Amino acid sequence: MAKNKEIVELKNGFTRNQARTSPVITEAKTKMTKNQLKAFYQCATILQMADNDFFEVIINAKEFSEKLGISKTNDDLKNLCRSLGRISFEVENEEIWEFVLVFSKIKFDKKKDEVSFKFNDEMKPYLLNLQQFTKIHQVKYIMDFESIYAIRFYTLLKDYRLMSQRDFNIEDLNTRFQLPKSYDSYTRFYKYVLKPAIDEINTKSDLWVSEPEIIGKKGKKITDFRLNFRNKAKQMSDDFAEVLLRQYNKFKSFNIFKNCYFFQNEYLVKISKIEFDPNTNFFNAYTNNGINDYSILGSVNKDDFIKKLINGIYLAINHIYENEKKEQIPALQWQDEKDKVKRFKAIYEEWIGFNPL
């Protein structure tokens, strides 16, 4: 990234994956299209937490169009830039109503084959020096969504990333999403907005979202619903831990963990033995360095020991899996969650020499 006081040149295109925006933006009223929202979040990845000001950004037109999934004809690029120059958010609270244009500059230089843009200074409270923010770890998920409502719900749930549920009011969502009046009906809202969004988030992102739970009515009219959601990696970790715990309870032996690998301090270590020391009342897991056994985990509490042991084994399997995936991308088998679970179990079976699962 070439940078002077006022200009940032993205010589390698968009290379950062994360975007941070104020929750005010996540919840704001906007008429942005799917492609405009994608462009906004992609452009926001160039901002870093230490930035105090906006800079003009220059990027190769081909890189820009490919990242946003549009054709690189001059007309298409010009039309996109024209539309981005008009996008805005409506911000409203008890004290103010504000109409905020996102970009102060959008330019397509056909001769240099470059696109340049700069965020509007009025966006500073919503993109820079944020104390609270909606963190999108991987903007690529947003780029894969076909539904604008998947983008809106995904970012709204990411806004509650430290929680596992969020409640919504249909009238409020209709206002935020600028939906037709006919979508006041929950049946139509669910069919054309909510259900497609949930299905796409579950299929294409790092979140798992439940079917809605009805939590509010006025007479027979449904007014409010709740979505439960979890990070898929966390869900898989919990599920796998539950499987291993069931096996331990079935066999009543630490031997089902022997010869497994344990992830510790960024390294994989092989568990050589697990035992209880009656002198110290500690449960200990050991690895062997070729000469001696040394402890890699210990606890006086058995339940705590098993929980930490299983978590370390899960992290070791995930570490191996992720390395395998990097080596074989873009093989399609790594894109399926069922295949991931299958591979996790296979790695565990390879370690212990039989299939207890």
PDB file of N, CA and C in Angstrom, residues 215-297:
ATOM      1  N   ILE A 215     -42.333 -13.574  19.480  1.00  0.00           N
ATOM      2  CA  ILE A 215     -42.319 -13.114  20.885  1.00  0.00           C
ATOM      3  C   ILE A 215     -43.286 -11.943  21.116  1.00  0.00           C
ATOM      4  N   GLY A 216     -43.957 -11.461  20.055  1.00  0.00           N
ATOM      5  CA  GLY A 216     -44.859 -10.341  20.249  1.00  0.00           C
ATOM      6  C   GLY A 216     -46.017 -10.335  19.274  1.00  0.00           C
ATOM      7  N   LYS A 217     -47.204 -10.021  19.793  1.00  0.00           N
ATOM      8  CA  LYS A 217     -48.395  -9.920  18.952  1.00  0.00           C
ATOM      9  C   LYS A 217     -49.262  -8.764  19.422  1.00  0.00           C
ATOM     10  N   LYS A 218     -50.000  -8.186  18.465  1.00  0.00           N
ATOM     11  CA  LYS A 218     -51.076  -7.253  18.778  1.00  0.00           C
ATOM     12  C   LYS A 218     -52.341  -7.863  18.217  1.00  0.00           C
ATOM     13  N   GLY A 219     -53.136  -8.446  19.104  1.00  0.00           N
ATOM     14  CA  GLY A 219     -54.263  -9.238  18.635  1.00  0.00           C
ATOM     15  C   GLY A 219     -53.713 -10.464  17.923  1.00  0.00           C
ATOM     16  N   LYS A 220     -54.096 -10.664  16.674  1.00  0.00           N
ATOM     17  CA  LYS A 220     -53.594 -11.802  15.903  1.00  0.00           C
ATOM     18  C   LYS A 220     -52.364 -11.440  15.072  1.00  0.00           C
ATOM     19  N   LYS A 221     -52.034 -10.141  15.023  1.00  0.00           N
ATOM     20  CA  LYS A 221     -50.921  -9.681  14.190  1.00  0.00           C
ATOM     21  C   LYS A 221     -49.571  -9.907  14.882  1.00  0.00           C
ATOM     22  N   ILE A 222     -48.673 -10.565  14.203  1.00  0.00           N
ATOM     23  CA  ILE A 222     -47.327 -10.790  14.740  1.00  0.00           C
ATOM     24  C   ILE A 222     -46.515  -9.512  14.582  1.00  0.00           C
ATOM     25  N   THR A 223     -45.947  -9.048  15.676  1.00  0.00           N
ATOM     26  CA  THR A 223     -45.203  -7.779  15.660  1.00  0.00           C
ATOM     27  C   THR A 223     -43.706  -7.938  15.941  1.00  0.00           C
ATOM     28  N   ASP A 224     -43.345  -8.981  16.691  1.00  0.00           N
ATOM     29  CA  ASP A 224     -41.944  -9.114  17.120  1.00  0.00           C
ATOM     30  C   ASP A 224     -41.490 -10.568  17.029  1.00  0.00           C
ATOM     31  N   PHE A 225     -40.208 -10.746  16.754  1.00  0.00           N
ATOM     32  CA  PHE A 225     -39.653 -12.093  16.721  1.00  0.00           C
ATOM     33  C   PHE A 225     -38.215 -12.069  17.230  1.00  0.00           C
ATOM     34  N   ARG A 226     -37.725 -13.233  17.550  1.00  0.00           N
ATOM     35  CA  ARG A 226     -36.360 -13.386  18.079  1.00  0.00           C
ATOM     36  C   ARG A 226     -35.579 -14.345  17.194  1.00  0.00           C
ATOM     37  N   LEU A 227     -34.318 -13.986  16.931  1.00  0.00           N
ATOM     38  CA  LEU A 227     -33.404 -14.883  16.235  1.00  0.00           C
ATOM     39  C   LEU A 227     -32.299 -15.310  17.184  1.00  0.00           C
ATOM     40  N   ASN A 228     -32.122 -16.609  17.326  1.00  0.00           N
ATOM     41  CA  ASN A 228     -30.972 -17.141  18.046  1.00  0.00           C
ATOM     42  C   ASN A 228     -29.875 -17.412  17.020  1.00  0.00           C
ATOM     43  N   PHE A 229     -28.642 -17.152  17.386  1.00  0.00           N
ATOM     44  CA  PHE A 229     -27.556 -17.342  16.424  1.00  0.00           C
ATOM     45  C   PHE A 229     -26.266 -17.682  17.153  1.00  0.00           C
ATOM     46  N   ARG A 230     -25.379 -18.329  16.416  1.00  0.00           N
ATOM     47  CA  ARG A 230     -24.080 -18.701  16.970  1.00  0.00           C
ATOM     48  C   ARG A 230     -23.031 -18.692  15.870  1.00  0.00           C
ATOM     49  N   ASN A 231     -21.801 -18.491  16.283  1.00  0.00           N
ATOM     50  CA  ASN A 231     -20.690 -18.667  15.356  1.00  0.00           C
ATOM     51  C   ASN A 231     -20.562 -20.150  15.045  1.00  0.00           C
ATOM     52  N   LYS A 232     -20.450 -20.509  13.771  1.00  0.00           N
ATOM     53  CA  LYS A 232     -20.411 -21.919  13.392  1.00  0.00           C
ATOM     54  C   LYS A 232     -19.213 -22.648  13.991  1.00  0.00           C
ATOM     55  N   ALA A 233     -18.071 -21.970  14.051  1.00  0.00           N
ATOM     56  CA  ALA A 233     -16.888 -22.604  14.631  1.00  0.00           C
ATOM     57  C   ALA A 233     -17.119 -22.928  16.097  1.00  0.00           C
ATOM     58  N   LYS A 234     -17.772 -22.000  16.817  1.00  0.00           N
ATOM     59  CA  LYS A 234     -18.067 -22.238  18.234  1.00  0.00           C
ATOM     60  C   LYS A 234     -19.067 -23.363  18.368  1.00  0.00           C
ATOM     61  N   GLN A 235     -20.073 -23.388  17.484  1.00  0.00           N
ATOM     62  CA  GLN A 235     -21.069 -24.455  17.515  1.00  0.00           C
ATOM     63  C   GLN A 235     -20.410 -25.803  17.282  1.00  0.00           C
ATOM     64  N   MET A 236     -19.517 -25.863  16.311  1.00  0.00           N
ATOM     65  CA  MET A 236     -18.849 -27.126  15.993  1.00  0.00           C
ATOM     66  C   MET A 236     -17.946 -27.554  17.137  1.00  0.00           C
ATOM     67  N   SER A 237     -17.258 -26.586  17.745  1.00  0.00           N
ATOM     68  CA  SER A 237     -16.397 -26.885  18.887  1.00  0.00           C
ATOM     69  C   SER A 237     -17.207 -27.512  20.024  1.00  0.00           C
ATOM     70  N   ASP A 238     -18.352 -26.913  20.324  1.00  0.00           N
ATOM     71  CA  ASP A 238     -19.205 -27.426  21.394  1.00  0.00           C
ATOM     72  C   ASP A 238     -19.736 -28.818  21.062  1.00  0.00           C
ATOM     73  N   ASP A 239     -20.159 -29.012  19.797  1.00  0.00           N
ATOM     74  CA  ASP A 239     -20.685 -30.311  19.387  1.00  0.00           C
ATOM     75  C   ASP A 239     -19.622 -31.397  19.480  1.00  0.00           C
ATOM     76  N   PHE A 240     -18.415 -31.089  19.013  1.00  0.00           N
ATOM     77  CA  PHE A 240     -17.332 -32.070  19.034  1.00  0.00           C
ATOM     78  C   PHE A 240     -16.923 -32.382  20.469  1.00  0.00           C
ATOM     79  N   ALA A 241     -16.885 -31.350  21.311  1.00  0.00           N
ATOM     80  CA  ALA A 241     -16.553 -31.552  22.719  1.00  0.00           C
ATOM     81  C   ALA A 241     -17.576 -32.465  23.390  1.00  0.00           C
ATOM     82  N   GLU A 242     -18.826 -32.284  23.021  1.00  0.00           N
ATOM     83  CA  GLU A 242     -19.891 -33.122  23.589  1.00  0.00           C
ATOM     84  C   GLU A 242     -19.718 -34.583  23.180  1.00  0.00           C
ATOM     85  N   VAL A 243     -19.311 -34.809  21.918  1.00  0.00           N
ATOM     86  CA  VAL A 243     -19.074 -36.173  21.440  1.00  0.00           C
ATOM     87  C   VAL A 243     -17.940 -36.831  22.227  1.00  0.00           C
ATOM     88  N   LEU A 244     -16.835 -36.116  22.405  1.00  0.00           N
ATOM     89  CA  LEU A 244     -15.696 -36.674  23.142  1.00  0.00           C
ATOM     90  C   LEU A 244     -16.055 -36.933  24.608  1.00  0.00           C
ATOM     91  N   LEU A 245     -16.821 -36.045  25.181  1.00  0.00           N
ATOM     92  CA  LEU A 245     -17.225 -36.223  26.574  1.00  0.00           C
ATOM     93  C   LEU A 245     -18.106 -37.458  26.724  1.00  0.00           C
ATOM     94  N   ARG A 246     -18.995 -37.686  25.749  1.00  0.00           N
ATOM     95  CA  ARG A 246     -19.834 -38.887  25.790  1.00  0.00           C
ATOM     96  C   ARG A 246     -18.974 -40.147  25.720  1.00  0.00           C
ATOM     97  N   GLN A 247     -17.915 -40.112  24.897  1.00  0.00           N
ATOM     98  CA  GLN A 247     -17.033 -41.272  24.780  1.00  0.00           C
ATOM     99  C   GLN A 247     -16.273 -41.537  26.077  1.00  0.00           C
ATOM    100  N   TYR A 248     -15.859 -40.455  26.718  1.00  0.00           N
ATOM    101  CA  TYR A 248     -15.172 -40.623  28.000  1.00  0.00           C
ATOM    102  C   TYR A 248     -16.120 -41.246  29.025  1.00  0.00           C
ATOM    103  N   ASN A 249     -17.343 -40.751  29.085  1.00  0.00           N
ATOM    104  CA  ASN A 249     -18.317 -41.284  30.033  1.00  0.00           C
ATOM    105  C   ASN A 249     -18.682 -42.735  29.710  1.00  0.00           C
ATOM    106  N   LYS A 250     -18.613 -43.100  28.419  1.00  0.00           N
ATOM    107  CA  LYS A 250     -18.928 -44.463  28.002  1.00  0.00           C
ATOM    108  C   LYS A 250     -17.826 -45.440  28.418  1.00  0.00           C
ATOM    109  N   PHE A 251     -16.559 -45.071  28.127  1.00  0.00           N
ATOM    110  CA  PHE A 251     -15.436 -45.981  28.384  1.00  0.00           C
ATOM    111  C   PHE A 251     -14.845 -45.810  29.782  1.00  0.00           C
ATOM    112  N   LYS A 252     -15.167 -44.695  30.456  1.00  0.00           N
ATOM    113  CA  LYS A 252     -14.654 -44.426  31.801  1.00  0.00           C
ATOM    114  C   LYS A 252     -13.129 -44.544  31.839  1.00  0.00           C
ATOM    115  N   SER A 253     -12.484 -44.030  30.806  1.00  0.00           N
ATOM    116  CA  SER A 253     -11.027 -44.160  30.734  1.00  0.00           C
ATOM    117  C   SER A 253     -10.424 -42.982  29.985  1.00  0.00           C
ATOM    118  N   PHE A 254      -9.281 -42.512  30.481  1.00  0.00           N
ATOM    119  CA  PHE A 254      -8.552 -41.460  29.790  1.00  0.00           C
ATOM    120  C   PHE A 254      -7.846 -41.975  28.535  1.00  0.00           C
ATOM    121  N   ASN A 255      -7.888 -43.296  28.318  1.00  0.00           N
ATOM    122  CA  ASN A 255      -7.194 -43.870  27.161  1.00  0.00           C
ATOM    123  C   ASN A 255      -7.758 -43.384  25.823  1.00  0.00           C
ATOM    124  N   ILE A 256      -9.001 -42.910  25.832  1.00  0.00           N
ATOM    125  CA  ILE A 256      -9.565 -42.418  24.576  1.00  0.00           C
ATOM    126  C   ILE A 256      -8.901 -41.106  24.146  1.00  0.00           C
ATOM    127  N   PHE A 257      -8.103 -40.504  25.044  1.00  0.00           N
ATOM    128  CA  PHE A 257      -7.380 -39.279  24.706  1.00  0.00           C
ATOM    129  C   PHE A 257      -5.892 -39.528  24.463  1.00  0.00           C
ATOM    130  N   LYS A 258      -5.417 -40.727  24.833  1.00  0.00           N
ATOM    131  CA  LYS A 258      -3.994 -41.023  24.676  1.00  0.00           C
ATOM    132  C   LYS A 258      -3.632 -41.072  23.193  1.00  0.00           C
ATOM    133  N   ASN A 259      -2.457 -40.529  22.868  1.00  0.00           N
ATOM    134  CA  ASN A 259      -1.939 -40.418  21.497  1.00  0.00           C
ATOM    135  C   ASN A 259      -2.625 -39.337  20.670  1.00  0.00           C
ATOM    136  N   CYS A 260      -3.583 -38.643  21.277  1.00  0.00           N
ATOM    137  CA  CYS A 260      -4.151 -37.472  20.605  1.00  0.00           C
ATOM    138  C   CYS A 260      -3.144 -36.321  20.690  1.00  0.00           C
ATOM    139  N   TYR A 261      -3.319 -35.366  19.809  1.00  0.00           N
ATOM    140  CA  TYR A 261      -2.484 -34.169  19.877  1.00  0.00           C
ATOM    141  C   TYR A 261      -3.221 -33.070  20.628  1.00  0.00           C
ATOM    142  N   PHE A 262      -2.450 -32.199  21.246  1.00  0.00           N
ATOM    143  CA  PHE A 262      -2.967 -31.125  22.088  1.00  0.00           C
ATOM    144  C   PHE A 262      -2.338 -29.823  21.590  1.00  0.00           C
ATOM    145  N   PHE A 263      -3.169 -28.802  21.395  1.00  0.00           N
ATOM    146  CA  PHE A 263      -2.655 -27.521  20.887  1.00  0.00           C
ATOM    147  C   PHE A 263      -2.299 -26.626  22.056  1.00  0.00           C
ATOM    148  N   GLN A 264      -1.013 -26.256  22.133  1.00  0.00           N
ATOM    149  CA  GLN A 264      -0.536 -25.469  23.268  1.00  0.00           C
ATOM    150  C   GLN A 264       0.514 -24.468  22.791  1.00  0.00           C
ATOM    151  N   ASN A 265       0.280 -23.195  23.084  1.00  0.00           N
ATOM    152  CA  ASN A 265       1.239 -22.143  22.741  1.00  0.00           C
ATOM    153  C   ASN A 265       1.630 -22.181  21.263  1.00  0.00           C
ATOM    154  N   GLU A 266       0.615 -22.345  20.415  1.00  0.00           N
ATOM    155  CA  GLU A 266       0.807 -22.362  18.955  1.00  0.00           C
ATOM    156  C   GLU A 266       1.527 -23.607  18.445  1.00  0.00           C
ATOM    157  N   TYR A 267       1.701 -24.623  19.290  1.00  0.00           N
ATOM    158  CA  TYR A 267       2.376 -25.855  18.875  1.00  0.00           C
ATOM    159  C   TYR A 267       1.482 -27.063  19.137  1.00  0.00           C
ATOM    160  N   LEU A 268       1.690 -28.127  18.338  1.00  0.00           N
ATOM    161  CA  LEU A 268       1.027 -29.404  18.567  1.00  0.00           C
ATOM    162  C   LEU A 268       1.941 -30.299  19.392  1.00  0.00           C
ATOM    163  N   VAL A 269       1.414 -30.847  20.478  1.00  0.00           N
ATOM    164  CA  VAL A 269       2.167 -31.811  21.284  1.00  0.00           C
ATOM    165  C   VAL A 269       1.323 -33.068  21.431  1.00  0.00           C
ATOM    166  N   LYS A 270       1.973 -34.229  21.421  1.00  0.00           N
ATOM    167  CA  LYS A 270       1.264 -35.502  21.492  1.00  0.00           C
ATOM    168  C   LYS A 270       1.108 -35.933  22.946  1.00  0.00           C
ATOM    169  N   ILE A 271      -0.108 -36.308  23.311  1.00  0.00           N
ATOM    170  CA  ILE A 271      -0.380 -36.750  24.684  1.00  0.00           C
ATOM    171  C   ILE A 271       0.156 -38.166  24.859  1.00  0.00           C
ATOM    172  N   SER A 272       1.111 -38.323  25.788  1.00  0.00           N
ATOM    173  CA  SER A 272       1.720 -39.635  26.007  1.00  0.00           C
ATOM    174  C   SER A 272       1.031 -40.404  27.123  1.00  0.00           C
ATOM    175  N   LYS A 273       0.535 -39.690  28.125  1.00  0.00           N
ATOM    176  CA  LYS A 273      -0.193 -40.366  29.199  1.00  0.00           C
ATOM    177  C   LYS A 273      -1.010 -39.356  29.985  1.00  0.00           C
ATOM    178  N   ILE A 274      -2.036 -39.864  30.648  1.00  0.00           N
ATOM    179  CA  ILE A 274      -2.891 -39.046  31.512  1.00  0.00           C
ATOM    180  C   ILE A 274      -3.086 -39.812  32.805  1.00  0.00           C
ATOM    181  N   GLU A 275      -2.870 -39.155  33.926  1.00  0.00           N
ATOM    182  CA  GLU A 275      -3.001 -39.864  35.202  1.00  0.00           C
ATOM    183  C   GLU A 275      -3.370 -38.915  36.325  1.00  0.00           C
ATOM    184  N   PHE A 276      -3.835 -39.514  37.404  1.00  0.00           N
ATOM    185  CA  PHE A 276      -4.147 -38.771  38.615  1.00  0.00           C
ATOM    186  C   PHE A 276      -3.035 -38.997  39.619  1.00  0.00           C
ATOM    187  N   ASP A 277      -2.515 -37.903  40.194  1.00  0.00           N
ATOM    188  CA  ASP A 277      -1.444 -37.981  41.195  1.00  0.00           C
ATOM    189  C   ASP A 277      -2.060 -37.844  42.574  1.00  0.00           C
ATOM    190  N   PRO A 278      -2.118 -38.950  43.358  1.00  0.00           N
ATOM    191  CA  PRO A 278      -2.746 -38.898  44.680  1.00  0.00           C
ATOM    192  C   PRO A 278      -1.973 -38.034  45.671  1.00  0.00           C
ATOM    193  N   ASN A 279      -0.707 -37.798  45.405  1.00  0.00           N
ATOM    194  CA  ASN A 279       0.091 -36.976  46.328  1.00  0.00           C
ATOM    195  C   ASN A 279      -0.255 -35.498  46.218  1.00  0.00           C
ATOM    196  N   THR A 280      -0.562 -35.057  45.004  1.00  0.00           N
ATOM    197  CA  THR A 280      -0.894 -33.642  44.806  1.00  0.00           C
ATOM    198  C   THR A 280      -2.381 -33.416  44.545  1.00  0.00           C
ATOM    199  N   ASN A 281      -3.122 -34.535  44.342  1.00  0.00           N
ATOM    200  CA  ASN A 281      -4.547 -34.471  43.984  1.00  0.00           C
ATOM    201  C   ASN A 281      -4.773 -33.758  42.647  1.00  0.00           C
ATOM    202  N   PHE A 282      -3.773 -33.868  41.768  1.00  0.00           N
ATOM    203  CA  PHE A 282      -3.877 -33.246  40.438  1.00  0.00           C
ATOM    204  C   PHE A 282      -4.092 -34.296  39.361  1.00  0.00           C
ATOM    205  N   PHE A 283      -4.953 -33.939  38.406  1.00  0.00           N
ATOM    206  CA  PHE A 283      -5.060 -34.695  37.167  1.00  0.00           C
ATOM    207  C   PHE A 283      -4.066 -34.064  36.195  1.00  0.00           C
ATOM    208  N   ASN A 284      -3.241 -34.889  35.551  1.00  0.00           N
ATOM    209  CA  ASN A 284      -2.203 -34.367  34.668  1.00  0.00           C
ATOM    210  C   ASN A 284      -2.206 -35.073  33.322  1.00  0.00           C
ATOM    211  N   ALA A 285      -1.970 -34.296  32.265  1.00  0.00           N
ATOM    212  CA  ALA A 285      -1.730 -34.836  30.927  1.00  0.00           C
ATOM    213  C   ALA A 285      -0.279 -34.552  30.581  1.00  0.00           C
ATOM    214  N   TYR A 286       0.392 -35.561  29.994  1.00  0.00           N
ATOM    215  CA  TYR A 286       1.822 -35.434  29.721  1.00  0.00           C
ATOM    216  C   TYR A 286       2.109 -35.626  28.231  1.00  0.00           C
ATOM    217  N   THR A 287       3.236 -35.074  27.827  1.00  0.00           N
ATOM    218  CA  THR A 287       3.809 -35.376  26.516  1.00  0.00           C
ATOM    219  C   THR A 287       5.243 -35.817  26.736  1.00  0.00           C
ATOM    220  N   ASN A 288       5.789 -36.527  25.771  1.00  0.00           N
ATOM    221  CA  ASN A 288       7.162 -37.029  25.898  1.00  0.00           C
ATOM    222  C   ASN A 288       8.052 -36.354  24.860  1.00  0.00           C
ATOM    223  N   ASN A 289       9.176 -35.810  25.317  1.00  0.00           N
ATOM    224  CA  ASN A 289      10.099 -35.117  24.420  1.00  0.00           C
ATOM    225  C   ASN A 289      11.182 -36.034  23.859  1.00  0.00           C
ATOM    226  N   GLY A 290      10.989 -37.364  24.021  1.00  0.00           N
ATOM    227  CA  GLY A 290      11.970 -38.333  23.560  1.00  0.00           C
ATOM    228  C   GLY A 290      12.839 -38.864  24.679  1.00  0.00           C
ATOM    229  N   ILE A 291      12.837 -38.138  25.787  1.00  0.00           N
ATOM    230  CA  ILE A 291      13.625 -38.556  26.954  1.00  0.00           C
ATOM    231  C   ILE A 291      12.735 -38.671  28.190  1.00  0.00           C
ATOM    232  N   ASN A 292      11.976 -37.610  28.448  1.00  0.00           N
ATOM    233  CA  ASN A 292      11.146 -37.575  29.657  1.00  0.00           C
ATOM    234  C   ASN A 292       9.717 -37.162  29.329  1.00  0.00           C
ATOM    235  N   ASP A 293       8.808 -37.566  30.222  1.00  0.00           N
ATOM    236  CA  ASP A 293       7.450 -37.047  30.173  1.00  0.00           C
ATOM    237  C   ASP A 293       7.410 -35.725  30.929  1.00  0.00           C
ATOM    238  N   TYR A 294       6.685 -34.751  30.380  1.00  0.00           N
ATOM    239  CA  TYR A 294       6.483 -33.515  31.137  1.00  0.00           C
ATOM    240  C   TYR A 294       5.035 -33.059  30.973  1.00  0.00           C
ATOM    241  N   SER A 295       4.532 -32.404  32.009  1.00  0.00           N
ATOM    242  CA  SER A 295       3.118 -32.047  32.055  1.00  0.00           C
ATOM    243  C   SER A 295       2.787 -30.916  31.092  1.00  0.00           C
ATOM    244  N   ILE A 296       1.673 -31.081  30.369  1.00  0.00           N
ATOM    245  CA  ILE A 296       1.175 -30.025  29.474  1.00  0.00           C
ATOM    246  C   ILE A 296      -0.143 -29.445  29.976  1.00  0.00           C
ATOM    247  N   LEU A 297      -0.757 -30.149  30.934  1.00  0.00           N
ATOM    248  CA  LEU A 297      -2.029 -29.678  31.484  1.00  0.00           C
ATOM    249  C   LEU A 297      -2.246 -30.315  32.842  1.00  0.00           C
TER     250      LEU A 297
END
